[in-house]
Short mmCIF file of C-alpha atoms and ligand atoms in Angstrom, two decimals:
data_model
loop_
_atom_site.label_atom_id
_atom_site.label_comp_id
_atom_site.label_asym_id
_atom_site.label_seq_id
_atom_site.Cartn_x
_atom_site.Cartn_y
_atom_site.Cartn_z
CA MET A 438 70.42 87.79 103.56
CA SER A 439 69.06 84.62 105.14
CA ARG A 440 70.54 83.31 108.38
CA ASP A 441 71.90 80.32 106.44
CA ILE A 442 74.32 82.46 104.48
CA ARG A 443 77.91 81.53 105.18
CA ILE A 444 81.33 82.96 104.43
CA SER A 445 82.47 80.89 101.48
CA HIS A 446 85.72 82.49 100.47
CA VAL A 447 88.37 84.95 101.67
CA ARG A 448 90.63 86.78 99.22
CA ILE A 449 93.72 88.59 100.54
CA THR A 450 95.43 90.92 98.09
CA PRO A 451 98.65 92.66 99.11
CA VAL A 452 99.09 96.06 97.48
CA ALA A 453 101.81 98.71 97.32
CA PHE A 454 101.26 102.40 96.72
CA ARG A 455 103.53 105.43 96.34
CA ASP A 456 104.42 107.02 99.67
CA GLY A 457 106.43 110.20 100.27
CA PRO A 458 109.99 110.45 101.67
CA LEU A 459 108.52 111.26 105.10
CA LEU A 460 110.87 111.49 108.06
CA ASN A 461 110.22 110.16 111.55
CA ALA A 462 112.13 108.99 114.61
CA ALA A 463 112.65 105.53 113.12
CA GLY A 464 114.07 106.84 109.81
CA ILE A 465 112.24 107.58 106.59
CA HIS A 466 109.32 106.09 104.69
CA GLU A 467 110.21 103.81 101.81
CA PRO A 468 108.94 104.70 98.32
CA TRP A 469 106.20 102.08 98.57
CA ALA A 470 103.83 101.52 101.48
CA LEU A 471 102.17 98.13 101.89
CA ARG A 472 98.56 97.25 102.78
CA ALA A 473 96.45 94.11 102.50
CA ILE A 474 92.95 94.27 101.04
CA LEU A 475 90.55 91.67 102.38
CA GLU A 476 87.50 90.43 100.48
CA VAL A 477 85.22 88.18 102.50
CA GLU A 478 82.71 86.54 100.18
CA THR A 479 79.41 84.92 101.16
CA SER A 480 77.60 81.96 99.62
CA ASP A 481 75.05 84.41 98.16
CA GLY A 482 77.76 86.36 96.35
CA ARG A 483 78.20 89.45 98.54
CA ILE A 484 81.67 90.81 99.29
CA GLY A 485 82.70 92.45 102.55
CA LEU A 486 85.82 94.61 102.47
CA ALA A 487 88.58 95.51 104.90
CA GLU A 488 92.05 97.03 104.74
CA THR A 489 94.94 96.27 107.06
CA TYR A 490 98.75 96.09 107.27
CA GLY A 491 100.43 94.41 104.32
CA ASP A 492 103.80 93.33 105.71
CA ALA A 493 104.78 89.68 105.17
CA PRO A 494 104.16 88.62 108.82
CA MET A 495 100.66 90.18 108.70
CA LEU A 496 99.89 88.34 105.46
CA ALA A 497 100.91 85.12 107.21
CA VAL A 498 98.63 85.98 110.15
CA LEU A 499 95.70 86.56 107.78
CA GLU A 500 96.44 83.19 106.17
CA GLN A 501 96.34 81.56 109.61
CA ALA A 502 92.97 83.18 110.24
CA ARG A 503 91.37 82.38 106.88
CA PRO A 504 90.25 78.73 107.49
CA HIS A 505 88.70 79.69 110.83
CA VAL A 506 86.46 82.28 109.22
CA VAL A 507 85.27 80.32 106.20
CA GLY A 508 81.93 78.66 107.05
CA LEU A 509 80.89 81.27 109.63
CA SER A 510 77.82 83.45 109.34
CA PRO A 511 78.84 87.10 108.74
CA PHE A 512 76.95 87.84 111.98
CA ALA A 513 79.12 85.48 114.06
CA LEU A 514 81.58 88.13 115.25
CA ASN A 515 82.01 86.69 118.74
CA LEU A 516 82.73 83.21 117.42
CA MET A 517 85.17 84.64 114.88
CA GLU A 518 86.99 86.47 117.69
CA GLU A 519 87.22 83.36 119.87
CA ARG A 520 88.46 81.25 116.97
CA LEU A 521 91.13 83.74 115.93
CA LYS A 522 92.34 84.31 119.48
CA ALA A 523 92.91 80.56 119.72
CA ALA A 524 94.34 80.10 116.23
CA ILE A 525 96.83 82.93 115.69
CA ARG A 526 100.41 81.86 116.34
CA PRO A 527 103.59 83.99 116.34
CA VAL A 528 105.07 84.59 112.91
CA PRO A 529 108.85 85.07 112.57
CA GLY A 530 110.46 87.96 110.73
CA ALA A 531 108.40 90.94 111.92
CA VAL A 532 110.20 94.30 112.02
CA GLU A 533 108.69 95.98 115.07
CA TYR A 534 108.51 99.72 115.70
CA THR A 535 107.51 101.18 119.01
CA LEU A 536 106.17 104.18 117.09
CA ALA A 537 103.85 102.00 114.98
CA PRO A 538 101.97 99.57 117.25
CA GLY A 539 100.49 97.94 114.15
CA SER A 540 103.89 96.30 113.70
CA HIS A 541 103.80 94.61 117.15
CA ALA A 542 103.62 90.82 116.89
CA ALA A 543 101.84 90.63 120.26
CA LYS A 544 98.87 92.31 118.58
CA ASN A 545 98.57 89.75 115.76
CA ALA A 546 95.27 88.30 116.94
CA ALA A 547 93.78 91.76 117.55
CA LYS A 548 94.91 92.86 114.07
CA ALA A 549 93.39 89.83 112.36
CA ILE A 550 90.16 90.10 114.37
CA SER A 551 89.90 93.75 113.40
CA ALA A 552 90.33 93.04 109.68
CA PHE A 553 87.73 90.26 109.63
CA GLU A 554 85.34 92.22 111.87
CA VAL A 555 85.34 95.19 109.47
CA ALA A 556 84.66 92.95 106.47
CA MET A 557 81.91 91.06 108.34
CA LEU A 558 80.30 94.32 109.48
CA ASP A 559 80.38 95.45 105.85
CA LEU A 560 78.50 92.24 104.95
CA GLN A 561 76.02 92.70 107.80
CA GLY A 562 75.32 96.26 106.72
CA GLN A 563 74.76 95.18 103.14
CA ALA A 564 72.42 92.43 104.37
CA VAL A 565 70.22 94.67 106.51
CA GLY A 566 70.52 97.79 104.35
CA ALA A 567 72.27 99.89 107.02
CA PRO A 568 75.61 101.69 107.11
CA VAL A 569 78.24 100.18 109.44
CA VAL A 570 77.89 103.15 111.80
CA ASP A 571 74.29 102.04 112.48
CA LEU A 572 75.55 98.63 113.54
CA LEU A 573 77.76 100.44 116.06
CA GLY A 574 74.79 102.17 117.64
CA GLY A 575 74.31 104.95 115.12
CA ALA A 576 76.02 108.19 114.21
CA VAL A 577 76.35 111.03 116.68
CA ARG A 578 77.81 113.24 113.91
CA SER A 579 77.34 113.31 110.16
CA GLU A 580 80.96 114.07 109.35
CA VAL A 581 84.30 113.25 110.95
CA ALA A 582 87.03 115.88 111.25
CA TYR A 583 90.64 114.99 110.42
CA SER A 584 93.78 117.05 111.00
CA ALA A 585 96.52 118.17 108.61
CA TYR A 586 99.28 115.66 109.31
CA LEU A 587 102.57 117.40 108.44
CA PHE A 588 105.89 115.61 108.06
CA PHE A 589 109.45 116.79 107.73
CA LYS A 590 110.41 115.39 104.36
CA TYR A 591 112.98 115.26 101.61
CA ALA A 592 112.04 116.46 98.14
CA GLU A 593 112.50 113.01 96.62
CA HIS A 594 113.31 109.42 97.44
CA HIS A 595 116.78 107.93 97.38
CA GLY A 596 117.47 106.58 93.88
CA ARG A 597 114.42 108.42 92.44
CA PRO A 598 112.16 105.37 91.90
CA TYR A 599 109.53 107.68 90.34
CA GLU A 600 109.00 111.39 89.75
CA PRO A 601 109.15 113.48 92.98
CA ASP A 602 105.82 114.38 94.61
CA ALA A 603 104.27 117.83 94.43
CA TRP A 604 104.95 118.65 98.11
CA GLY A 605 108.64 119.48 97.75
CA GLU A 606 111.13 119.53 100.60
CA GLY A 607 109.75 120.12 104.10
CA ILE A 608 112.56 120.93 106.52
CA SER A 609 112.77 124.64 107.35
CA PRO A 610 109.98 126.39 109.29
CA GLN A 611 109.02 128.23 106.07
CA GLN A 612 108.77 124.94 104.16
CA VAL A 613 106.69 123.37 106.93
CA VAL A 614 104.31 126.33 106.87
CA ALA A 615 104.09 126.05 103.07
CA GLN A 616 103.29 122.34 103.41
CA ALA A 617 100.51 123.18 105.88
CA ARG A 618 99.12 125.88 103.58
CA ARG A 619 98.98 123.47 100.67
CA MET A 620 97.38 120.69 102.70
CA ILE A 621 94.78 123.03 104.18
CA ALA A 622 94.04 124.54 100.77
CA LEU A 623 93.47 121.06 99.33
CA TYR A 624 91.55 119.49 102.22
CA GLY A 625 90.29 122.28 104.46
CA PHE A 626 91.73 120.84 107.70
CA GLN A 627 91.11 122.86 110.84
CA SER A 628 93.86 121.51 113.06
CA ILE A 629 97.51 120.60 112.46
CA LYS A 630 99.79 117.82 113.64
CA LEU A 631 103.54 117.89 113.02
CA LYS A 632 105.42 114.60 113.11
CA GLY A 633 108.57 115.41 115.07
CA GLY A 634 111.41 113.42 116.61
CA VAL A 635 113.52 114.05 113.52
CA PHE A 636 115.63 117.18 114.11
CA GLU A 637 116.99 119.00 117.16
CA PRO A 638 114.02 119.90 119.42
CA ARG A 639 114.78 123.61 119.08
CA HIS A 640 114.25 123.34 115.32
CA GLU A 641 110.97 121.46 115.75
CA ILE A 642 109.77 124.00 118.33
CA ALA A 643 110.67 126.80 115.87
CA CYS A 644 108.47 125.05 113.28
CA ILE A 645 105.57 124.86 115.74
CA ARG A 646 106.05 128.54 116.52
CA ALA A 647 106.04 129.38 112.80
CA LEU A 648 102.83 127.36 112.35
CA SER A 649 101.23 129.10 115.28
CA GLU A 650 102.08 132.51 113.79
CA ALA A 651 100.89 131.52 110.32
CA PHE A 652 97.64 129.88 111.49
CA ARG A 653 96.48 131.95 114.44
CA GLY A 654 94.09 130.06 116.72
CA MET A 655 94.43 126.75 114.83
CA PRO A 656 94.92 123.79 117.24
CA LEU A 657 98.46 122.36 116.92
CA ARG A 658 100.05 119.08 118.00
CA LEU A 659 103.62 117.81 117.96
CA ASP A 660 104.54 114.10 117.99
CA PRO A 661 108.27 113.33 118.52
CA ASN A 662 107.53 109.58 118.82
CA ALA A 663 109.49 109.15 122.06
CA ASN A 664 112.70 110.51 120.56
CA TRP A 665 113.17 113.06 123.36
CA SER A 666 114.41 112.19 126.82
CA VAL A 667 112.20 113.08 129.78
CA ALA A 668 114.52 116.00 130.59
CA THR A 669 114.34 117.31 127.01
CA SER A 670 110.57 116.84 126.97
CA LYS A 671 110.23 118.84 130.20
CA ARG A 672 112.36 121.69 128.87
CA ALA A 673 110.46 121.71 125.58
CA ALA A 674 107.12 121.67 127.42
CA GLU A 675 107.92 125.08 128.89
CA GLU A 676 108.25 126.52 125.39
CA LEU A 677 105.32 124.59 123.93
CA ASP A 678 103.01 125.29 126.83
CA ASP A 679 100.77 127.84 125.15
CA LEU A 680 101.30 126.57 121.60
CA LEU A 681 99.90 123.03 121.61
CA GLU A 682 96.46 121.49 122.09
CA TYR A 683 98.24 118.28 123.12
CA TYR A 684 101.79 116.95 123.38
CA GLU A 685 102.00 113.50 121.75
CA ASP A 686 104.50 110.87 122.88
CA PRO A 687 107.51 113.14 123.40
CA CYS A 688 109.40 110.68 125.64
CA PRO A 689 109.55 106.89 125.98
CA GLY A 690 107.55 104.69 128.31
CA LEU A 691 104.57 105.15 130.58
CA ASP A 692 106.79 106.06 133.53
CA GLY A 693 108.54 108.74 131.45
CA MET A 694 105.20 110.16 130.35
CA ALA A 695 103.94 110.07 133.97
CA GLU A 696 107.01 111.96 135.14
CA LEU A 697 106.51 114.53 132.38
CA ALA A 698 102.80 114.85 133.21
CA ARG A 699 103.76 116.02 136.70
CA HIS A 700 105.76 118.87 135.16
CA THR A 701 103.52 120.26 132.47
CA ARG A 702 99.98 121.47 132.20
CA LEU A 703 99.91 120.36 128.54
CA PRO A 704 97.68 117.30 128.07
CA LEU A 705 99.82 114.33 126.98
CA ALA A 706 98.53 112.13 124.16
CA THR A 707 99.69 108.72 123.00
CA ASN A 708 99.53 105.97 120.45
CA MET A 709 102.69 104.41 121.93
CA VAL A 710 102.25 103.80 125.66
CA VAL A 711 98.55 102.92 125.78
CA THR A 712 97.93 100.32 123.11
CA THR A 713 96.18 97.61 125.16
CA MET A 714 93.64 97.53 127.99
CA GLU A 715 96.38 96.48 130.42
CA GLU A 716 98.37 99.60 129.49
CA PHE A 717 95.15 101.60 129.80
CA ARG A 718 94.77 100.39 133.40
CA ARG A 719 98.38 101.28 134.26
CA ASN A 720 97.96 104.70 132.67
CA VAL A 721 94.94 105.42 134.84
CA GLU A 722 96.96 104.46 137.93
CA LYS A 723 99.91 106.62 136.93
CA LYS A 724 97.85 109.58 135.68
CA ALA A 725 100.21 109.94 132.71
CA VAL A 726 98.34 110.39 129.43
CA LYS A 727 95.11 112.34 129.03
CA VAL A 728 94.35 111.69 125.36
CA ILE A 729 94.25 108.18 123.88
CA LEU A 730 94.84 107.89 120.14
CA SER A 731 92.88 104.80 119.20
CA ASP A 732 93.37 102.76 116.05
CA HIS A 733 90.87 100.05 115.16
CA HIS A 734 93.48 98.19 113.10
CA TYR A 735 95.37 97.07 116.21
CA TRP A 736 92.86 97.65 119.04
CA GLY A 737 90.79 94.69 117.78
CA GLY A 738 88.23 96.34 115.52
CA LEU A 739 85.45 98.89 115.43
CA ARG A 740 83.48 97.45 118.36
CA ALA A 741 86.64 97.27 120.48
CA THR A 742 87.34 100.91 119.60
CA ARG A 743 83.82 101.76 120.70
CA GLN A 744 84.50 99.98 124.01
CA LEU A 745 87.78 101.85 124.39
CA ALA A 746 85.82 105.09 123.93
CA ARG A 747 83.51 104.10 126.79
CA MET A 748 86.54 103.47 129.00
CA CYS A 749 87.94 106.88 128.04
CA ALA A 750 84.62 108.48 128.96
CA LEU A 751 84.58 106.65 132.29
CA TRP A 752 88.08 107.82 133.18
CA GLU A 753 87.61 111.29 131.69
CA LEU A 754 90.29 110.81 129.07
CA GLY A 755 90.15 112.50 125.68
CA MET A 756 90.07 110.41 122.55
CA SER A 757 91.24 110.72 118.98
CA MET A 758 92.66 108.46 116.28
CA HIS A 759 96.10 107.42 115.17
CA SER A 760 96.98 106.58 111.58
CA ASN A 761 99.59 104.92 109.39
CA SER A 762 99.92 105.13 105.59
CA HIS A 763 96.57 103.85 104.33
CA LEU A 764 94.00 103.80 101.55
CA GLY A 765 90.29 104.59 101.34
CA ILE A 766 88.83 101.44 102.89
CA SER A 767 90.67 102.19 106.13
CA LEU A 768 89.57 105.82 105.93
CA VAL A 769 85.88 104.93 105.67
CA ALA A 770 86.16 102.33 108.45
CA MET A 771 87.78 105.00 110.67
CA THR A 772 85.02 107.41 109.70
CA HIS A 773 82.21 104.98 110.60
CA VAL A 774 83.61 104.23 114.05
CA ALA A 775 84.59 107.85 114.74
CA ALA A 776 81.01 108.88 113.92
CA ALA A 777 79.74 106.44 116.57
CA ILE A 778 81.92 107.82 119.40
CA PRO A 779 80.31 110.72 121.29
CA ASN A 780 83.48 111.54 123.23
CA LEU A 781 85.79 111.78 120.23
CA SER A 782 87.27 115.01 121.45
CA TYR A 783 89.81 115.87 118.75
CA ALA A 784 90.15 115.73 114.96
CA CYS A 785 91.59 112.34 113.88
CA ASP A 786 94.99 111.74 112.29
CA THR A 787 95.17 110.51 108.72
CA HIS A 788 98.06 109.93 106.32
CA TYR A 789 95.60 109.99 103.39
CA PRO A 790 96.83 113.30 101.86
CA TRP A 791 100.25 111.68 101.38
CA GLN A 792 98.75 109.08 99.07
CA ASP A 793 97.64 109.83 95.54
CA GLU A 794 96.43 106.34 94.61
CA ASP A 795 93.46 104.34 95.84
CA ILE A 796 91.58 101.12 95.20
CA VAL A 797 88.03 102.33 95.92
CA ARG A 798 85.60 102.83 93.05
CA GLY A 799 85.03 106.46 92.11
CA GLY A 800 88.54 107.60 92.99
CA ARG A 801 89.75 109.09 96.20
CA ILE A 802 87.55 109.78 99.23
CA ALA A 803 86.48 113.44 99.36
CA PHE A 804 87.15 115.83 102.25
CA LYS A 805 85.13 118.97 102.85
CA ASP A 806 86.39 121.53 105.36
CA GLY A 807 88.80 118.91 106.69
CA ALA A 808 86.08 116.32 107.30
CA VAL A 809 84.81 113.14 105.65
CA ALA A 810 81.05 112.69 105.38
CA VAL A 811 79.86 109.55 107.17
CA PRO A 812 78.73 107.13 104.45
CA THR A 813 75.00 106.43 104.45
CA ARG A 814 74.99 103.57 101.96
CA PRO A 815 74.66 100.00 103.32
CA GLY A 816 77.82 98.50 104.82
CA LEU A 817 81.06 100.45 104.60
CA GLY A 818 79.66 102.22 101.57
CA VAL A 819 82.66 101.63 99.29
CA GLU A 820 83.38 99.17 96.52
CA LEU A 821 86.60 98.02 94.93
CA ASP A 822 87.91 99.44 91.69
CA ARG A 823 89.26 96.12 90.39
CA GLN A 824 91.55 97.70 87.83
CA ALA A 825 93.14 99.90 90.48
CA LEU A 826 93.45 96.91 92.81
CA ALA A 827 95.23 94.91 90.11
CA LYS A 828 97.58 97.82 89.42
CA LEU A 829 98.49 98.25 93.10
CA HIS A 830 98.96 94.50 93.42
CA ASP A 831 101.35 94.56 90.46
CA GLN A 832 103.22 97.38 92.20
CA TYR A 833 103.44 95.14 95.26
CA LEU A 834 104.90 92.30 93.19
CA ALA A 835 107.41 94.62 91.53
CA CYS A 836 108.51 96.84 94.44
CA GLY A 837 110.42 94.15 96.34
CA ILE A 838 109.44 95.53 99.78
CA ARG A 839 107.92 92.92 102.06
CA ASN A 840 108.38 94.57 105.48
CA ARG A 841 108.24 98.27 106.28
CA ASP A 842 111.76 99.26 107.31
CA ASP A 843 112.21 103.02 107.85
CA ARG A 844 115.62 102.53 109.48
CA ARG A 845 117.09 100.52 106.60
CA GLN A 846 115.74 103.13 104.18
CA MET A 847 117.38 105.95 106.18
CA GLN A 848 120.70 104.12 106.08
CA LYS A 849 120.71 104.64 102.31
CA TYR A 850 121.05 108.37 103.01
CA ASP A 851 123.15 108.05 106.17
CA PRO A 852 124.89 104.70 106.73
CA SER A 853 125.65 105.62 110.36
CA PHE A 854 121.93 106.02 111.25
CA THR A 855 120.96 103.60 114.03
CA GLY A 856 117.40 104.65 114.77
CA ALA A 857 118.12 104.26 118.50
CA THR A 858 115.87 106.46 120.64
CA PRO A 859 115.73 108.82 122.48
CA ARG A 860 118.31 110.71 120.41
CA TYR A 861 117.62 114.14 121.91
O1 GKR B 1209 104.07 107.11 109.34
O2 GKR B 1209 106.02 107.82 109.97
C1 GKR B 1209 104.84 107.52 110.20
C2 GKR B 1209 104.31 107.72 111.60
O3 GKR B 1209 105.38 108.08 112.44
C3 GKR B 1209 103.64 106.49 112.09
O4 GKR B 1209 104.47 105.37 111.91
C4 GKR B 1209 103.23 106.57 113.55
O5 GKR B 1209 102.76 105.32 113.97
O6 GKR B 1209 101.61 108.20 112.81
C5 GKR B 1209 102.10 107.49 113.85
C6 GKR B 1209 102.12 108.22 115.14
O7 GKR B 1209 101.27 109.04 115.35
O8 GKR B 1209 102.95 107.93 116.01
MG1 MG B 1210 101.89 109.33 117.41
#
């Protein structure tokens, strides 16, 4: 690619894919999850890909960004960042969740920068014949480990919009263990995370105990998404003490987590209270969280995630990765950056097993022994399956969902549900 090559066109395609009736502190997943697929095209006909949030406010943010990217060289990442920081304006109508920082409007510029950075790095890699991980300094591992991400769930969605999934109900400890067995049999994961904050803590602790008995020696994590008070979190910590590898966001706020940290020897992890560098600084002062769950989609991209990793190393904090419902382009982007982080100390989260559709050519990304091989082809190493993209775009047009709203969805089952936290 010559240095005169410019970005000539940006295509943004919102898609919707089937998602399970997965329960969390905010409510329940809707039958369709939204993502946006970005295609950044150059004047010499190459296409760089990225995947990000697909809610209406995010689509509006990407539209704001588009004219500031067209005309740039795919190598002009710093200029792109400066332009988008200056250009992105607040967009009304966002439904924000503390448990999903990707929904925070304050992160709009970081989210847009991340999406365009990934697509531009894909273009750079194609141009120089190197995988994206090489542009991040090179791989320190050839595969990236992910964990089995378990959810309490209903057997089917309200109103049965399509046939129920193959996972069945996941509520009792026996059902949760069965869910883990199935996921591990299919993907080979070697650690387990349970999304909590749904039922009484004693039930969730019983599920962790059942998992620990069924999978002896397997690292376990529990994430109640700040739905437990500090007092509840402290009491639960006593029971979880020798069961968990880390205790993720049990109670709200950095001060709450700091208070809890003084009462437990369990390392605390978060994707809720450290989501910006300013929060990182405050966390270091308060000695609250010991494991940062990064997420390039809202931390500002792959290079920003790499910088976050350096900060974690400096302050002796552990690092792993957070996830939301996503497709294969996000999974490979996560895999490239995770491969470039020496101090990635835990297996990463991924929702990928909960999806059975994808828009990457060749079908779904393969896992072996719970890990994804770091792509070695130039760029991200994936291409679009245009037929699948068109199908998922049609699903987007038909599904009627334009903003993720787990609380509204839960109210279909229980009209009195408020979603207020902490409930326990
Ligand atoms: O998808 O229900 C979900 C998760 O609860 C997600 O929204 C969270 O952001 O996975 C996330 C987490 O680790 O907190
Ligand atoms: Mg979490």
